[in-house]
Amino acid sequence: MSDIVVVFHSGYGHTQRMAQAVADGADAQLIPIDADGNLPAGGWEAIAAARAIVFGAPTYMGGPSWQFKKFADASSKPWYVQAWKDKLFAGFTNSAAMNGDKFATIQYFWTLAMQHGGLWIGLGMLPSNDKAATRNSPNFVGGYAGALATSPTDASSSEMAKGDLETARVLGERVAAAAAKLAR
């Protein structure tokens, strides 16, 4: 069992690729939320045992997918007893448009983490915003509160920008570093 879990829903595979990149950076366990909004067997127990929880979902219509929201609503049981208090939290999202209201999804994750008494870990990375930057530069989308990715509606998950996946991996590394410091 990992000290870090990545709880995510992916509609078309893009968010799953980001989840894998975060997990690679953090040496974390993936906990996918299925198409019906449910966790796999042992998912709740893995979250309870983790030191850090990273949330991920695509941004649909200005917020996370309904499947993620179902998970969030179900987390009221651990909320009631403050079971996730003082855990580290972070988040990531993907949408088709460059802005796509991604920040609203990150803000949703942050609010959920705060209601659980958690500690939020932001990206800690400057955006790639000079003339030399390309679409494959890390943090090209320019997030601070979490990792953001942009995938055109007609692009498969295998066509995701390398920089977006690298940004997700760096977020995972940062969460792992923070979790290690907290463990001391």
PDB file of C-alpha atoms in Angstrom:
ATOM      1  CA  MET A   1       0.000   0.000   0.000  1.00  0.00           C
ATOM      2  CA  SER A   2       1.324   3.420  -0.984  1.00  0.00           C
ATOM      3  CA  ASP A   3       1.555   6.516   1.198  1.00  0.00           C
ATOM      4  CA  ILE A   4       0.142   8.460  -1.747  1.00  0.00           C
ATOM      5  CA  VAL A   5      -3.007   7.713  -3.738  1.00  0.00           C
ATOM      6  CA  VAL A   6      -4.287   9.262  -6.960  1.00  0.00           C
ATOM      7  CA  VAL A   7      -8.094   9.146  -7.000  1.00  0.00           C
ATOM      8  CA  PHE A   8      -9.352  10.020 -10.457  1.00  0.00           C
ATOM      9  CA  HIS A   9     -12.060   9.681 -13.063  1.00  0.00           C
ATOM     10  CA  SER A  10     -11.210   9.668 -16.750  1.00  0.00           C
ATOM     11  CA  GLY A  11     -13.851   9.891 -19.435  1.00  0.00           C
ATOM     12  CA  TYR A  12     -11.743   9.333 -22.552  1.00  0.00           C
ATOM     13  CA  GLY A  13      -8.283   8.348 -21.292  1.00  0.00           C
ATOM     14  CA  HIS A  14      -6.645  11.783 -21.129  1.00  0.00           C
ATOM     15  CA  THR A  15      -7.099  12.198 -17.390  1.00  0.00           C
ATOM     16  CA  GLN A  16      -5.943   8.613 -16.885  1.00  0.00           C
ATOM     17  CA  ARG A  17      -2.655   9.483 -18.623  1.00  0.00           C
ATOM     18  CA  MET A  18      -2.271  12.465 -16.298  1.00  0.00           C
ATOM     19  CA  ALA A  19      -3.062  10.244 -13.306  1.00  0.00           C
ATOM     20  CA  GLN A  20      -0.353   7.823 -14.392  1.00  0.00           C
ATOM     21  CA  ALA A  21       2.135  10.680 -14.759  1.00  0.00           C
ATOM     22  CA  VAL A  22       1.309  11.952 -11.247  1.00  0.00           C
ATOM     23  CA  ALA A  23       1.597   8.402  -9.901  1.00  0.00           C
ATOM     24  CA  ASP A  24       4.961   7.956 -11.641  1.00  0.00           C
ATOM     25  CA  GLY A  25       6.277  11.150 -10.057  1.00  0.00           C
ATOM     26  CA  ALA A  26       4.954  10.269  -6.604  1.00  0.00           C
ATOM     27  CA  ASP A  27       5.326   6.474  -6.633  1.00  0.00           C
ATOM     28  CA  ALA A  28       1.612   6.506  -5.875  1.00  0.00           C
ATOM     29  CA  GLN A  29      -1.224   4.014  -6.104  1.00  0.00           C
ATOM     30  CA  LEU A  30      -3.889   4.701  -8.732  1.00  0.00           C
ATOM     31  CA  ILE A  31      -7.517   4.479  -7.611  1.00  0.00           C
ATOM     32  CA  PRO A  32      -9.750   4.891 -10.660  1.00  0.00           C
ATOM     33  CA  ILE A  33     -13.350   5.991 -10.283  1.00  0.00           C
ATOM     34  CA  ASP A  34     -15.381   3.900 -12.722  1.00  0.00           C
ATOM     35  CA  ALA A  35     -18.006   5.030 -15.226  1.00  0.00           C
ATOM     36  CA  ASP A  36     -20.693   4.659 -12.540  1.00  0.00           C
ATOM     37  CA  GLY A  37     -18.794   6.823 -10.037  1.00  0.00           C
ATOM     38  CA  ASN A  38     -17.626   3.967  -7.821  1.00  0.00           C
ATOM     39  CA  LEU A  39     -14.217   3.073  -6.407  1.00  0.00           C
ATOM     40  CA  PRO A  40     -12.671  -0.364  -6.872  1.00  0.00           C
ATOM     41  CA  ALA A  41     -12.599  -2.867  -4.020  1.00  0.00           C
ATOM     42  CA  GLY A  42     -10.216  -1.640  -1.329  1.00  0.00           C
ATOM     43  CA  GLY A  43     -10.264   1.940  -2.651  1.00  0.00           C
ATOM     44  CA  TRP A  44     -11.699   3.560   0.473  1.00  0.00           C
ATOM     45  CA  GLU A  45      -9.260   1.633   2.669  1.00  0.00           C
ATOM     46  CA  ALA A  46      -6.288   2.722   0.542  1.00  0.00           C
ATOM     47  CA  ILE A  47      -7.381   6.354   0.805  1.00  0.00           C
ATOM     48  CA  ALA A  48      -7.777   6.031   4.579  1.00  0.00           C
ATOM     49  CA  ALA A  49      -4.250   4.628   4.896  1.00  0.00           C
ATOM     50  CA  ALA A  50      -2.607   7.215   2.623  1.00  0.00           C
ATOM     51  CA  ARG A  51      -0.650  10.228   3.799  1.00  0.00           C
ATOM     52  CA  ALA A  52      -1.479  12.172   0.617  1.00  0.00           C
ATOM     53  CA  ILE A  53      -4.468  12.165  -1.754  1.00  0.00           C
ATOM     54  CA  VAL A  54      -4.301  13.582  -5.271  1.00  0.00           C
ATOM     55  CA  PHE A  55      -7.629  14.259  -6.986  1.00  0.00           C
ATOM     56  CA  GLY A  56      -8.065  14.171 -10.758  1.00  0.00           C
ATOM     57  CA  ALA A  57     -10.983  14.535 -13.139  1.00  0.00           C
ATOM     58  CA  PRO A  58     -11.703  16.025 -16.516  1.00  0.00           C
ATOM     59  CA  THR A  59     -13.316  19.438 -16.543  1.00  0.00           C
ATOM     60  CA  TYR A  60     -16.780  19.122 -18.064  1.00  0.00           C
ATOM     61  CA  MET A  61     -19.101  22.133 -18.196  1.00  0.00           C
ATOM     62  CA  GLY A  62     -16.962  24.131 -15.755  1.00  0.00           C
ATOM     63  CA  GLY A  63     -16.395  21.486 -13.088  1.00  0.00           C
ATOM     64  CA  PRO A  64     -15.335  17.910 -12.445  1.00  0.00           C
ATOM     65  CA  SER A  65     -17.218  15.005 -13.993  1.00  0.00           C
ATOM     66  CA  TRP A  66     -20.336  13.745 -12.220  1.00  0.00           C
ATOM     67  CA  GLN A  67     -18.505  10.506 -11.472  1.00  0.00           C
ATOM     68  CA  PHE A  68     -15.943  12.424  -9.418  1.00  0.00           C
ATOM     69  CA  LYS A  69     -18.725  14.391  -7.714  1.00  0.00           C
ATOM     70  CA  LYS A  70     -20.386  11.113  -6.713  1.00  0.00           C
ATOM     71  CA  PHE A  71     -17.120  10.054  -5.071  1.00  0.00           C
ATOM     72  CA  ALA A  72     -16.872  13.473  -3.369  1.00  0.00           C
ATOM     73  CA  ASP A  73     -20.403  13.149  -2.002  1.00  0.00           C
ATOM     74  CA  ALA A  74     -19.645   9.644  -0.738  1.00  0.00           C
ATOM     75  CA  SER A  75     -16.605  11.028   1.097  1.00  0.00           C
ATOM     76  CA  SER A  76     -18.999  12.578   3.612  1.00  0.00           C
ATOM     77  CA  LYS A  77     -18.625   9.414   5.687  1.00  0.00           C
ATOM     78  CA  PRO A  78     -14.884   9.976   6.357  1.00  0.00           C
ATOM     79  CA  TRP A  79     -15.595  13.740   6.570  1.00  0.00           C
ATOM     80  CA  TYR A  80     -18.030  13.188   9.429  1.00  0.00           C
ATOM     81  CA  VAL A  81     -15.276  11.698  11.587  1.00  0.00           C
ATOM     82  CA  GLN A  82     -12.511  13.885  10.069  1.00  0.00           C
ATOM     83  CA  ALA A  83     -10.684  10.743   8.946  1.00  0.00           C
ATOM     84  CA  TRP A  84      -8.674  12.635   6.293  1.00  0.00           C
ATOM     85  CA  LYS A  85      -7.718  15.574   8.524  1.00  0.00           C
ATOM     86  CA  ASP A  86      -4.113  16.758   8.058  1.00  0.00           C
ATOM     87  CA  LYS A  87      -3.546  14.618   4.974  1.00  0.00           C
ATOM     88  CA  LEU A  88      -1.866  16.309   2.012  1.00  0.00           C
ATOM     89  CA  PHE A  89      -3.997  16.982  -1.060  1.00  0.00           C
ATOM     90  CA  ALA A  90      -3.325  18.099  -4.633  1.00  0.00           C
ATOM     91  CA  GLY A  91      -5.188  18.002  -7.936  1.00  0.00           C
ATOM     92  CA  PHE A  92      -5.090  17.931 -11.712  1.00  0.00           C
ATOM     93  CA  THR A  93      -7.511  18.272 -14.602  1.00  0.00           C
ATOM     94  CA  ASN A  94      -7.804  18.260 -18.367  1.00  0.00           C
ATOM     95  CA  SER A  95     -10.210  19.937 -20.776  1.00  0.00           C
ATOM     96  CA  ALA A  96     -10.376  20.601 -24.507  1.00  0.00           C
ATOM     97  CA  ALA A  97     -10.033  24.395 -24.480  1.00  0.00           C
ATOM     98  CA  MET A  98      -6.835  26.118 -23.360  1.00  0.00           C
ATOM     99  CA  ASN A  99      -8.703  27.769 -20.486  1.00  0.00           C
ATOM    100  CA  GLY A 100     -11.751  25.528 -20.390  1.00  0.00           C
ATOM    101  CA  ASP A 101     -12.575  26.754 -16.872  1.00  0.00           C
ATOM    102  CA  LYS A 102     -10.051  24.262 -15.485  1.00  0.00           C
ATOM    103  CA  PHE A 103      -9.450  26.416 -12.426  1.00  0.00           C
ATOM    104  CA  ALA A 104     -13.048  25.825 -11.344  1.00  0.00           C
ATOM    105  CA  THR A 105     -12.295  22.098 -11.149  1.00  0.00           C
ATOM    106  CA  ILE A 106      -9.074  22.672  -9.178  1.00  0.00           C
ATOM    107  CA  GLN A 107     -11.019  24.990  -6.877  1.00  0.00           C
ATOM    108  CA  TYR A 108     -13.621  22.234  -6.386  1.00  0.00           C
ATOM    109  CA  PHE A 109     -10.838  19.811  -5.384  1.00  0.00           C
ATOM    110  CA  TRP A 110      -9.343  22.418  -3.041  1.00  0.00           C
ATOM    111  CA  THR A 111     -12.702  23.039  -1.377  1.00  0.00           C
ATOM    112  CA  LEU A 112     -13.219  19.305  -0.906  1.00  0.00           C
ATOM    113  CA  ALA A 113      -9.745  18.983   0.606  1.00  0.00           C
ATOM    114  CA  MET A 114     -10.367  21.931   2.951  1.00  0.00           C
ATOM    115  CA  GLN A 115     -13.664  20.444   4.114  1.00  0.00           C
ATOM    116  CA  HIS A 116     -11.731  17.312   5.011  1.00  0.00           C
ATOM    117  CA  GLY A 117      -9.242  19.382   7.028  1.00  0.00           C
ATOM    118  CA  GLY A 118      -6.468  18.749   4.535  1.00  0.00           C
ATOM    119  CA  LEU A 119      -3.325  20.609   3.516  1.00  0.00           C
ATOM    120  CA  TRP A 120      -3.135  21.671  -0.156  1.00  0.00           C
ATOM    121  CA  ILE A 121       0.001  21.257  -2.266  1.00  0.00           C
ATOM    122  CA  GLY A 122       0.163  23.492  -5.332  1.00  0.00           C
ATOM    123  CA  LEU A 123       2.280  22.953  -8.414  1.00  0.00           C
ATOM    124  CA  GLY A 124       5.251  25.058  -7.264  1.00  0.00           C
ATOM    125  CA  MET A 125       6.329  25.623 -10.858  1.00  0.00           C
ATOM    126  CA  LEU A 126       6.508  28.768 -12.934  1.00  0.00           C
ATOM    127  CA  PRO A 127       4.600  28.755 -16.217  1.00  0.00           C
ATOM    128  CA  SER A 128       6.369  28.455 -19.543  1.00  0.00           C
ATOM    129  CA  ASN A 129       5.381  31.883 -20.778  1.00  0.00           C
ATOM    130  CA  ASP A 130       8.291  33.282 -22.722  1.00  0.00           C
ATOM    131  CA  LYS A 131       8.730  33.364 -26.507  1.00  0.00           C
ATOM    132  CA  ALA A 132      10.881  30.229 -26.450  1.00  0.00           C
ATOM    133  CA  ALA A 133       8.055  28.176 -24.888  1.00  0.00           C
ATOM    134  CA  THR A 134       6.260  25.634 -27.031  1.00  0.00           C
ATOM    135  CA  ARG A 135       3.077  23.614 -26.495  1.00  0.00           C
ATOM    136  CA  ASN A 136       5.302  20.793 -25.212  1.00  0.00           C
ATOM    137  CA  SER A 137       6.933  22.953 -22.525  1.00  0.00           C
ATOM    138  CA  PRO A 138       6.115  22.050 -18.904  1.00  0.00           C
ATOM    139  CA  ASN A 139       3.307  24.123 -17.387  1.00  0.00           C
ATOM    140  CA  PHE A 140       2.495  25.739 -20.723  1.00  0.00           C
ATOM    141  CA  VAL A 141      -1.151  26.010 -19.626  1.00  0.00           C
ATOM    142  CA  GLY A 142       0.068  28.067 -16.666  1.00  0.00           C
ATOM    143  CA  GLY A 143      -1.390  26.522 -13.519  1.00  0.00           C
ATOM    144  CA  TYR A 144      -0.254  27.226  -9.973  1.00  0.00           C
ATOM    145  CA  ALA A 145      -2.883  25.487  -7.838  1.00  0.00           C
ATOM    146  CA  GLY A 146      -2.638  22.164  -9.700  1.00  0.00           C
ATOM    147  CA  ALA A 147      -1.569  20.501 -12.922  1.00  0.00           C
ATOM    148  CA  LEU A 148      -3.575  21.542 -15.972  1.00  0.00           C
ATOM    149  CA  ALA A 149      -3.725  19.887 -19.385  1.00  0.00           C
ATOM    150  CA  THR A 150      -5.381  20.762 -22.666  1.00  0.00           C
ATOM    151  CA  SER A 151      -6.426  18.063 -25.132  1.00  0.00           C
ATOM    152  CA  PRO A 152      -8.351  19.034 -28.266  1.00  0.00           C
ATOM    153  CA  THR A 153     -11.684  17.253 -28.628  1.00  0.00           C
ATOM    154  CA  ASP A 154     -10.456  15.315 -31.663  1.00  0.00           C
ATOM    155  CA  ALA A 155      -7.129  14.259 -30.081  1.00  0.00           C
ATOM    156  CA  SER A 156      -6.681  10.798 -28.636  1.00  0.00           C
ATOM    157  CA  SER A 157      -5.079  10.372 -25.242  1.00  0.00           C
ATOM    158  CA  SER A 158      -1.881   9.227 -26.981  1.00  0.00           C
ATOM    159  CA  GLU A 159      -1.638  12.696 -28.563  1.00  0.00           C
ATOM    160  CA  MET A 160      -1.428  14.617 -25.270  1.00  0.00           C
ATOM    161  CA  ALA A 161       1.223  17.316 -25.044  1.00  0.00           C
ATOM    162  CA  LYS A 162       4.419  16.016 -23.462  1.00  0.00           C
ATOM    163  CA  GLY A 163       4.662  19.187 -21.388  1.00  0.00           C
ATOM    164  CA  ASP A 164       1.254  18.578 -19.797  1.00  0.00           C
ATOM    165  CA  LEU A 165       2.277  15.064 -18.779  1.00  0.00           C
ATOM    166  CA  GLU A 166       5.610  16.339 -17.473  1.00  0.00           C
ATOM    167  CA  THR A 167       3.744  18.944 -15.424  1.00  0.00           C
ATOM    168  CA  ALA A 168       1.622  16.166 -13.897  1.00  0.00           C
ATOM    169  CA  ARG A 169       4.751  14.129 -13.115  1.00  0.00           C
ATOM    170  CA  VAL A 170       6.356  17.143 -11.406  1.00  0.00           C
ATOM    171  CA  LEU A 171       3.201  17.606  -9.317  1.00  0.00           C
ATOM    172  CA  GLY A 172       3.545  13.991  -8.210  1.00  0.00           C
ATOM    173  CA  GLU A 173       7.182  14.563  -7.248  1.00  0.00           C
ATOM    174  CA  ARG A 174       6.220  17.637  -5.227  1.00  0.00           C
ATOM    175  CA  VAL A 175       3.502  15.767  -3.360  1.00  0.00           C
ATOM    176  CA  ALA A 176       5.942  12.947  -2.581  1.00  0.00           C
ATOM    177  CA  ALA A 177       8.574  15.411  -1.328  1.00  0.00           C
ATOM    178  CA  ALA A 178       6.019  17.147   0.894  1.00  0.00           C
ATOM    179  CA  ALA A 179       4.779  13.801   2.241  1.00  0.00           C
ATOM    180  CA  ALA A 180       8.362  12.773   3.057  1.00  0.00           C
ATOM    181  CA  LYS A 181       8.964  16.041   4.932  1.00  0.00           C
ATOM    182  CA  LEU A 182       5.731  15.618   6.853  1.00  0.00           C
ATOM    183  CA  ALA A 183       6.748  12.090   7.857  1.00  0.00           C
ATOM    184  CA  ARG A 184       9.882  13.319   9.647  1.00  0.00           C
TER     185      ARG A 184
END
